[in-house]
Coordinates of C-alpha atoms and ligand atoms in Angstrom, one line a residue:
M1 CA -11.1 31.5 -18.9
S2 CA -10.4 31.8 -15.1
F3 CA -8.7 34.3 -12.9
S4 CA -6.1 31.7 -12.1
S5 CA -5.2 31.3 -15.8
L6 CA -4.8 35.1 -16.1
G7 CA -2.1 34.9 -13.4
I8 CA -4.0 36.0 -10.3
S9 CA -2.8 34.5 -7.0
K10 CA -4.8 31.9 -5.1
H11 CA -5.5 34.0 -2.0
F12 CA -7.1 36.7 -4.2
I13 CA -9.2 34.1 -6.1
K14 CA -10.5 32.9 -2.8
A15 CA -11.8 36.4 -1.9
L16 CA -13.1 36.8 -5.4
D17 CA -15.1 33.6 -5.2
E18 CA -16.8 34.9 -2.0
L19 CA -17.7 38.0 -4.0
K20 CA -19.2 35.8 -6.7
I21 CA -16.6 37.1 -9.1
V22 CA -15.6 33.9 -10.8
K23 CA -15.4 34.4 -14.6
P24 CA -13.3 37.3 -15.8
S25 CA -15.2 39.9 -17.8
P26 CA -13.8 40.8 -21.2
V27 CA -11.9 43.9 -20.0
Q28 CA -10.4 41.9 -17.2
E29 CA -9.4 39.1 -19.6
Q30 CA -7.6 41.5 -21.8
S31 CA -6.1 43.8 -19.2
I32 CA -4.9 41.5 -16.4
P33 CA -2.2 39.4 -18.1
F34 CA -0.6 42.5 -19.6
L35 CA -0.7 44.5 -16.4
I36 CA 0.6 41.7 -14.3
G37 CA 3.3 40.9 -16.8
K38 CA 4.8 44.0 -18.5
G39 CA 2.5 46.5 -16.8
T40 CA 3.9 49.5 -18.7
D41 CA 1.7 52.3 -19.8
F42 CA -1.8 51.1 -20.5
I43 CA -5.1 52.5 -21.9
A44 CA -8.4 50.6 -21.5
Q45 CA -11.7 51.8 -22.9
A46 CA -14.8 49.8 -21.8
P47 CA -18.4 50.6 -21.1
T48 CA -19.7 51.3 -17.6
G49 CA -20.3 48.4 -15.3
T50 CA -17.9 46.0 -17.0
G51 CA -15.5 45.4 -14.1
K52 CA -12.8 47.9 -14.7
T53 CA -12.0 48.2 -11.0
A54 CA -10.9 44.6 -10.7
A55 CA -9.2 44.8 -14.1
Y56 CA -6.6 47.2 -12.7
G57 CA -7.1 46.5 -9.0
L58 CA -6.0 42.9 -9.0
P59 CA -2.8 43.4 -11.0
L60 CA -2.1 46.4 -8.8
L61 CA -2.4 44.3 -5.7
E62 CA -0.1 41.6 -7.3
K63 CA 2.5 44.3 -7.7
I64 CA 2.5 45.6 -4.1
D65 CA 5.2 44.5 -1.8
P66 CA 3.4 44.1 1.6
K67 CA 6.8 44.1 3.4
S68 CA 7.4 47.7 2.4
S69 CA 5.3 50.4 4.0
K70 CA 5.9 52.9 1.2
V71 CA 3.2 54.2 -1.0
Q72 CA 3.6 52.0 -4.1
A73 CA 0.4 52.8 -6.1
L74 CA -1.8 55.7 -6.6
I75 CA -5.4 55.6 -7.9
L76 CA -7.1 58.8 -8.9
T77 CA -10.9 58.9 -9.1
P78 CA -13.2 61.7 -10.0
T79 CA -15.4 61.7 -6.8
R80 CA -15.2 60.9 -3.1
E81 CA -17.9 58.2 -3.4
L82 CA -16.0 56.4 -6.2
G83 CA -12.8 56.6 -4.3
Q84 CA -14.4 55.1 -1.2
Q85 CA -15.9 52.4 -3.4
V86 CA -12.6 51.5 -5.0
A87 CA -10.8 51.4 -1.6
K88 CA -13.5 49.1 -0.3
Q89 CA -13.3 46.7 -3.2
L90 CA -9.5 46.5 -2.8
F91 CA -10.0 45.8 0.9
K92 CA -12.4 42.9 0.0
F93 CA -10.0 41.5 -2.5
T94 CA -7.3 41.2 0.2
K95 CA -9.3 39.3 2.7
Y96 CA -7.0 36.3 2.5
S97 CA -3.8 37.9 1.4
E98 CA -1.0 39.5 3.5
K99 CA -2.1 42.9 4.8
I100 CA -2.1 45.6 2.2
F101 CA -3.1 49.1 3.4
T102 CA -5.2 51.3 1.2
E103 CA -6.1 54.8 2.3
A104 CA -8.8 56.9 0.5
V105 CA -8.4 60.7 0.6
Y106 CA -10.8 63.2 -0.8
G107 CA -12.1 66.7 -0.4
G108 CA -14.9 67.5 2.0
A109 CA -13.4 65.6 4.9
K110 CA -10.9 66.9 7.4
I111 CA -7.4 67.1 5.8
E112 CA -5.7 66.8 9.2
T113 CA -7.3 63.4 9.8
Q114 CA -6.1 62.3 6.4
I115 CA -2.6 63.6 7.0
S116 CA -2.2 61.6 10.2
A117 CA -3.8 58.5 8.5
L118 CA -1.1 58.8 5.8
K119 CA 1.6 58.6 8.5
R120 CA 0.7 55.0 9.1
P121 CA 2.0 52.4 6.6
T122 CA 0.1 52.9 3.4
Q123 CA 0.8 51.0 0.2
I124 CA -2.0 52.3 -1.9
I125 CA -3.6 55.7 -2.0
V126 CA -6.9 56.3 -3.6
A127 CA -7.5 60.0 -4.1
T128 CA -9.5 62.7 -5.8
P129 CA -7.2 65.0 -7.7
G130 CA -8.0 68.2 -5.8
R131 CA -7.3 66.7 -2.4
L132 CA -4.2 65.0 -3.5
V133 CA -2.7 68.3 -4.8
D134 CA -3.4 69.8 -1.4
L135 CA -1.7 66.9 0.4
I136 CA 1.3 67.2 -2.0
Q137 CA 1.6 70.9 -1.2
K138 CA 1.5 70.1 2.5
N139 CA 4.2 67.5 2.0
A140 CA 1.9 65.0 3.5
V141 CA 2.5 62.3 0.9
D142 CA 5.7 60.7 -0.5
L143 CA 5.0 59.6 -4.0
S144 CA 8.6 58.8 -4.9
F145 CA 8.1 55.1 -4.5
V146 CA 5.0 54.9 -6.6
K147 CA 5.3 52.3 -9.3
V148 CA 1.8 52.7 -10.9
V149 CA -0.6 55.5 -11.2
V150 CA -4.2 54.6 -12.2
L151 CA -6.5 57.2 -13.7
D152 CA -9.9 55.6 -13.1
E153 CA -12.9 57.0 -14.9
A154 CA -10.6 59.4 -16.7
D155 CA -13.4 60.8 -18.8
E156 CA -15.3 61.8 -15.7
M157 CA -12.3 63.4 -14.2
L158 CA -11.9 65.7 -17.1
T159 CA -15.6 66.6 -17.4
L160 CA -15.4 67.6 -13.7
G161 CA -12.6 70.0 -14.6
F162 CA -9.6 68.2 -13.0
K163 CA -7.3 68.8 -15.9
N164 CA -5.0 71.2 -14.1
E165 CA -4.8 69.0 -11.0
L166 CA -4.1 65.9 -13.1
T167 CA -1.3 67.8 -14.9
K168 CA 0.2 68.8 -11.5
I169 CA 0.0 65.3 -10.1
L170 CA 1.4 63.6 -13.2
K171 CA 4.4 65.9 -13.0
H172 CA 5.2 64.5 -9.6
T173 CA 5.0 60.8 -10.5
T174 CA 7.1 60.6 -13.6
G175 CA 10.4 58.6 -13.5
K176 CA 9.9 54.9 -13.0
T177 CA 6.1 55.2 -12.8
H178 CA 3.7 53.5 -15.2
T179 CA 0.3 55.0 -15.9
W180 CA -2.8 53.0 -16.4
L181 CA -5.8 54.8 -17.8
F182 CA -9.3 53.5 -17.6
S183 CA -12.3 55.2 -19.2
A184 CA -15.7 54.5 -20.6
T185 CA -15.4 57.1 -23.3
M186 CA -12.5 58.8 -25.1
P187 CA -13.3 62.5 -25.6
P188 CA -10.6 64.7 -27.2
E189 CA -9.3 66.0 -23.8
I190 CA -8.4 62.5 -22.8
K191 CA -6.4 62.1 -26.0
T192 CA -4.4 65.1 -25.0
I193 CA -3.7 63.7 -21.6
I194 CA -2.6 60.4 -23.2
K195 CA -0.4 62.3 -25.7
N196 CA 1.3 64.3 -22.9
Y197 CA 1.6 61.8 -20.1
L198 CA 1.5 58.3 -21.4
A199 CA 4.2 56.5 -23.5
A200 CA 3.6 56.6 -27.2
D201 CA 3.6 52.8 -27.2
A202 CA 1.1 52.4 -24.4
F203 CA -0.8 49.1 -24.7
R204 CA -4.4 49.6 -25.7
V205 CA -7.5 47.6 -25.0
T206 CA -10.9 48.5 -26.3
I207 CA -14.0 46.6 -25.4
G208 CA -17.1 47.1 -27.5
T209 CA -17.1 49.9 -30.0
D210 CA -20.4 51.2 -28.4
R211 CA -20.2 53.7 -25.7
L212 CA -23.4 52.3 -24.2
N213 CA -23.9 49.1 -22.4
K214 CA -26.1 46.8 -24.6
N215 CA -28.2 45.6 -21.8
I216 CA -29.9 48.9 -21.3
A217 CA -33.4 49.5 -22.7
H218 CA -34.0 53.2 -23.6
Q219 CA -37.5 54.6 -23.3
Y220 CA -39.3 57.9 -22.9
T221 CA -42.7 58.9 -21.7
L222 CA -44.3 62.2 -22.7
T223 CA -45.8 64.2 -20.0
M224 CA -46.8 67.8 -19.3
D225 CA -44.9 69.8 -16.7
E226 CA -47.8 69.9 -14.3
D227 CA -48.3 66.1 -14.5
K228 CA -44.6 65.2 -14.4
L229 CA -44.4 64.5 -10.6
D230 CA -47.5 62.3 -10.7
T231 CA -46.3 60.4 -13.7
L232 CA -43.0 59.7 -11.9
A233 CA -44.8 58.6 -8.8
K234 CA -46.9 56.2 -10.8
F235 CA -43.9 54.8 -12.5
L236 CA -42.1 54.3 -9.1
K237 CA -45.2 52.5 -7.8
N238 CA -45.3 50.3 -10.8
M239 CA -41.7 49.3 -10.1
G240 CA -42.8 47.4 -7.0
E241 CA -39.7 46.4 -5.1
K242 CA -37.3 47.4 -7.9
R243 CA -34.6 50.0 -7.1
G244 CA -33.3 52.8 -9.1
M245 CA -31.9 56.3 -9.4
I246 CA -33.7 59.5 -10.5
F247 CA -31.7 62.3 -12.1
C248 CA -32.2 66.0 -11.9
K249 CA -30.1 68.7 -13.6
T250 CA -29.8 71.0 -10.6
K251 CA -29.3 70.8 -6.8
A252 CA -32.5 72.8 -6.3
A253 CA -34.5 70.4 -8.5
A254 CA -33.1 67.4 -6.7
K255 CA -33.9 68.8 -3.3
T256 CA -37.5 69.7 -4.3
L257 CA -38.1 66.4 -5.8
A258 CA -36.9 64.6 -2.7
K259 CA -39.3 66.6 -0.6
Q260 CA -42.2 65.9 -3.0
L261 CA -41.6 62.2 -3.1
K262 CA -41.1 61.9 0.7
V263 CA -44.5 63.5 1.1
K264 CA -45.8 60.6 -1.0
N265 CA -44.2 58.2 1.5
M266 CA -41.5 57.1 -0.9
A267 CA -38.3 55.7 0.6
T268 CA -36.0 58.2 -1.1
D269 CA -33.5 60.9 -0.6
A270 CA -31.3 63.1 -2.7
I271 CA -27.5 63.5 -3.0
H272 CA -26.1 66.7 -4.4
G273 CA -23.2 69.0 -4.0
D274 CA -24.7 71.1 -1.2
L275 CA -24.5 68.2 1.3
L276 CA -21.7 67.7 3.7
Q277 CA -19.6 64.7 3.1
K278 CA -21.1 63.0 6.2
E279 CA -24.6 63.5 4.9
R280 CA -23.7 62.2 1.5
D281 CA -22.1 59.1 3.1
K282 CA -25.2 58.5 5.2
I283 CA -27.5 58.7 2.2
M284 CA -25.2 56.4 0.1
R285 CA -25.1 53.9 3.0
A286 CA -28.9 54.0 3.3
F287 CA -29.3 53.5 -0.4
K288 CA -26.8 50.6 -0.5
N289 CA -28.3 48.8 2.5
E290 CA -31.6 49.2 0.8
S291 CA -33.4 51.3 3.4
L292 CA -33.8 53.8 0.6
Q293 CA -35.4 52.4 -2.5
F294 CA -34.8 55.3 -4.8
L295 CA -31.9 57.7 -4.9
I296 CA -32.3 61.1 -6.4
A297 CA -29.1 62.7 -7.7
T298 CA -27.5 65.4 -9.7
D299 CA -25.1 64.5 -12.4
I300 CA -21.9 65.5 -10.5
A301 CA -22.9 63.8 -7.2
A302 CA -23.6 60.5 -9.0
R303 CA -20.3 60.0 -10.8
G304 CA -19.1 56.4 -10.9
I305 CA -21.4 55.1 -8.2
D306 CA -21.8 51.4 -8.3
V307 CA -24.8 50.0 -6.6
R308 CA -25.8 46.5 -7.3
D309 CA -29.1 45.5 -8.9
L310 CA -30.4 48.9 -10.0
A311 CA -33.4 48.1 -12.2
F312 CA -33.7 51.6 -13.7
V313 CA -32.5 55.1 -14.1
A314 CA -35.1 57.8 -14.5
H315 CA -34.3 61.1 -16.1
Y316 CA -36.7 63.5 -14.4
E317 CA -34.9 66.2 -16.2
L318 CA -32.9 65.5 -19.4
P319 CA -29.2 66.4 -19.2
D320 CA -27.9 69.1 -21.6
Q321 CA -24.9 66.9 -22.5
V322 CA -25.0 63.6 -24.2
E323 CA -22.1 62.4 -22.2
F324 CA -24.2 62.9 -19.0
Y325 CA -26.9 60.7 -20.5
I326 CA -24.3 57.9 -21.0
H327 CA -23.0 58.3 -17.4
R328 CA -26.5 58.3 -15.9
S329 CA -27.7 55.3 -17.8
G330 CA -24.5 53.5 -16.9
R331 CA -25.7 53.2 -13.3
T332 CA -28.1 50.4 -14.3
A333 CA -27.4 47.2 -16.2
R334 CA -24.2 46.5 -14.3
A335 CA -22.4 43.2 -14.1
G336 CA -24.3 41.7 -17.0
N337 CA -27.8 42.5 -15.7
K338 CA -30.5 44.2 -17.7
G339 CA -31.7 47.7 -17.0
L340 CA -34.1 50.4 -18.0
S341 CA -33.3 54.1 -18.8
L342 CA -36.5 56.1 -18.8
I343 CA -36.8 59.8 -19.8
F344 CA -39.7 61.9 -18.4
L345 CA -40.1 64.1 -21.5
T346 CA -41.9 67.4 -21.8
K347 CA -42.7 69.0 -25.2
G348 CA -39.7 71.4 -24.9
D349 CA -37.3 68.4 -24.6
M350 CA -38.2 66.9 -28.0
K351 CA -35.1 68.4 -29.8
Q352 CA -32.8 67.2 -27.1
L353 CA -34.3 63.7 -27.3
K354 CA -33.7 63.6 -31.1
F355 CA -30.1 64.8 -30.5
I356 CA -29.4 62.1 -28.0
Q357 CA -30.8 59.4 -30.3
E358 CA -28.8 60.6 -33.3
K359 CA -25.6 61.1 -31.4
L360 CA -25.7 57.8 -29.6
Q361 CA -27.3 55.9 -32.5
I362 CA -29.9 54.3 -30.2
G363 CA -33.6 53.9 -30.4
I364 CA -35.5 55.4 -27.6
D365 CA -39.0 53.9 -27.5
K366 CA -42.1 55.7 -26.4
V367 CA -44.1 54.2 -23.5
V368 CA -47.2 55.2 -21.6
I369 CA -47.1 55.1 -17.8
S370 CA -50.5 54.2 -16.4
Ligands
ADP401 P1 -16.8 49.8 -14.1 O1 -15.7 50.4 -13.4 O2 -16.4 49.1 -15.4 O3 -18.0 50.7 -14.3 P2 -17.0 48.1 -11.7 O4 -15.6 47.8 -11.6 O5 -17.6 49.2 -10.8 O6 -17.3 48.5 -13.3 O7 -17.8 46.7 -11.6 C1 -19.2 46.7 -11.7 C2 -19.8 45.6 -10.8 O8 -19.5 44.3 -11.4 C3 -19.2 45.6 -9.4 O9 -20.2 45.4 -8.5 C4 -18.3 44.4 -9.4 O10 -18.1 43.8 -8.2 C5 -18.9 43.4 -10.4 N1 -17.9 42.6 -11.1 C6 -16.7 42.9 -11.6 N2 -16.1 41.9 -12.2 C7 -17.0 40.9 -12.2 C8 -16.9 39.6 -12.7 N3 -15.9 39.1 -13.4 N4 -18.0 38.8 -12.5 C9 -19.1 39.2 -11.8 N5 -19.2 40.5 -11.3 C10 -18.2 41.3 -11.5
MG402 MG1 -15.2 52.1 -12.6

């Protein structure tokens, strides 16, 4: 199977080739022909890292009329980082096509700048729900020509509490609009959104019945609170050149850990909700361009982040919610690569470990870090 046989235009394929995206992934194979063809309401569920962005992004680009300067498509993403990432991917896909303008808008950046940016021709808006609602209220966007609304990482949007915003936005884009929903998981709240805002006969694609990517090895190491930092440091040293993310539950814990690891001369920094957008961008850039080897993050700050070749995810603190464990682990083993998800467990976490194992039906193997 090739992108050309799925109906993708030559100029996009040329750009894809340069990005080493040559063979469509299963979710792309199943989504693209329908979305390019009928393209009515659509629901896709596929594990993290399986190429959902291109699965909707390419058909979306095929549907844009570059001659019209109206906003024709809207992509909603749960976080600013993810929004920027999606906009960037679309930009890369259009390297050899007629100019298609995508604007990413999100909270934490000056709204005035975004308002004036939206006065330029813009065919695709990528937005976080909260900021889009603000822009709608300020009459800064005209969504009346939107043909497609994409809800990307819909599950994460709901766990971040965007239900009210989503409802408001979807009220504005009814009419001739089709809604495409992409999600790694299908919690009950998503089913409600689907029931309320998508057509009853929406086309459905489900890839893999497992919520977890099969290429991830799950392990834990038992440590005492007072030895935890040293055990983590040992593990990071053992990783050599390999890169990864380290998760904490709270902003405070992430900040402290960053300080402690920097003292040990580790190339690391933390992203969390207390940082200004500019600071977050700077850290993400440093991590992506590999001047940082390890990224410490809180659950919220890390949503949807796609960094290539992450060998591992370390849970310095275990999350309370099983869903968070899925999302964290999904940062590794992307694009068909293998990855490790390692928990730094203290005695008090035993119950939570069992719970995760049972709920996800996975084996988590004990290892010793030395
Ligand atoms: P998801 O949204 O499903 O979590 P992404 O769309 O972020 O996944 O894609 C994960 C990574 O895989 C990205 O770096 C992307 O460029 C890459 N990728 C996507 N499709 C393919 C493909 N068909 N072949 C190789 N790499 C791909
Ligand atoms: Mg995605």
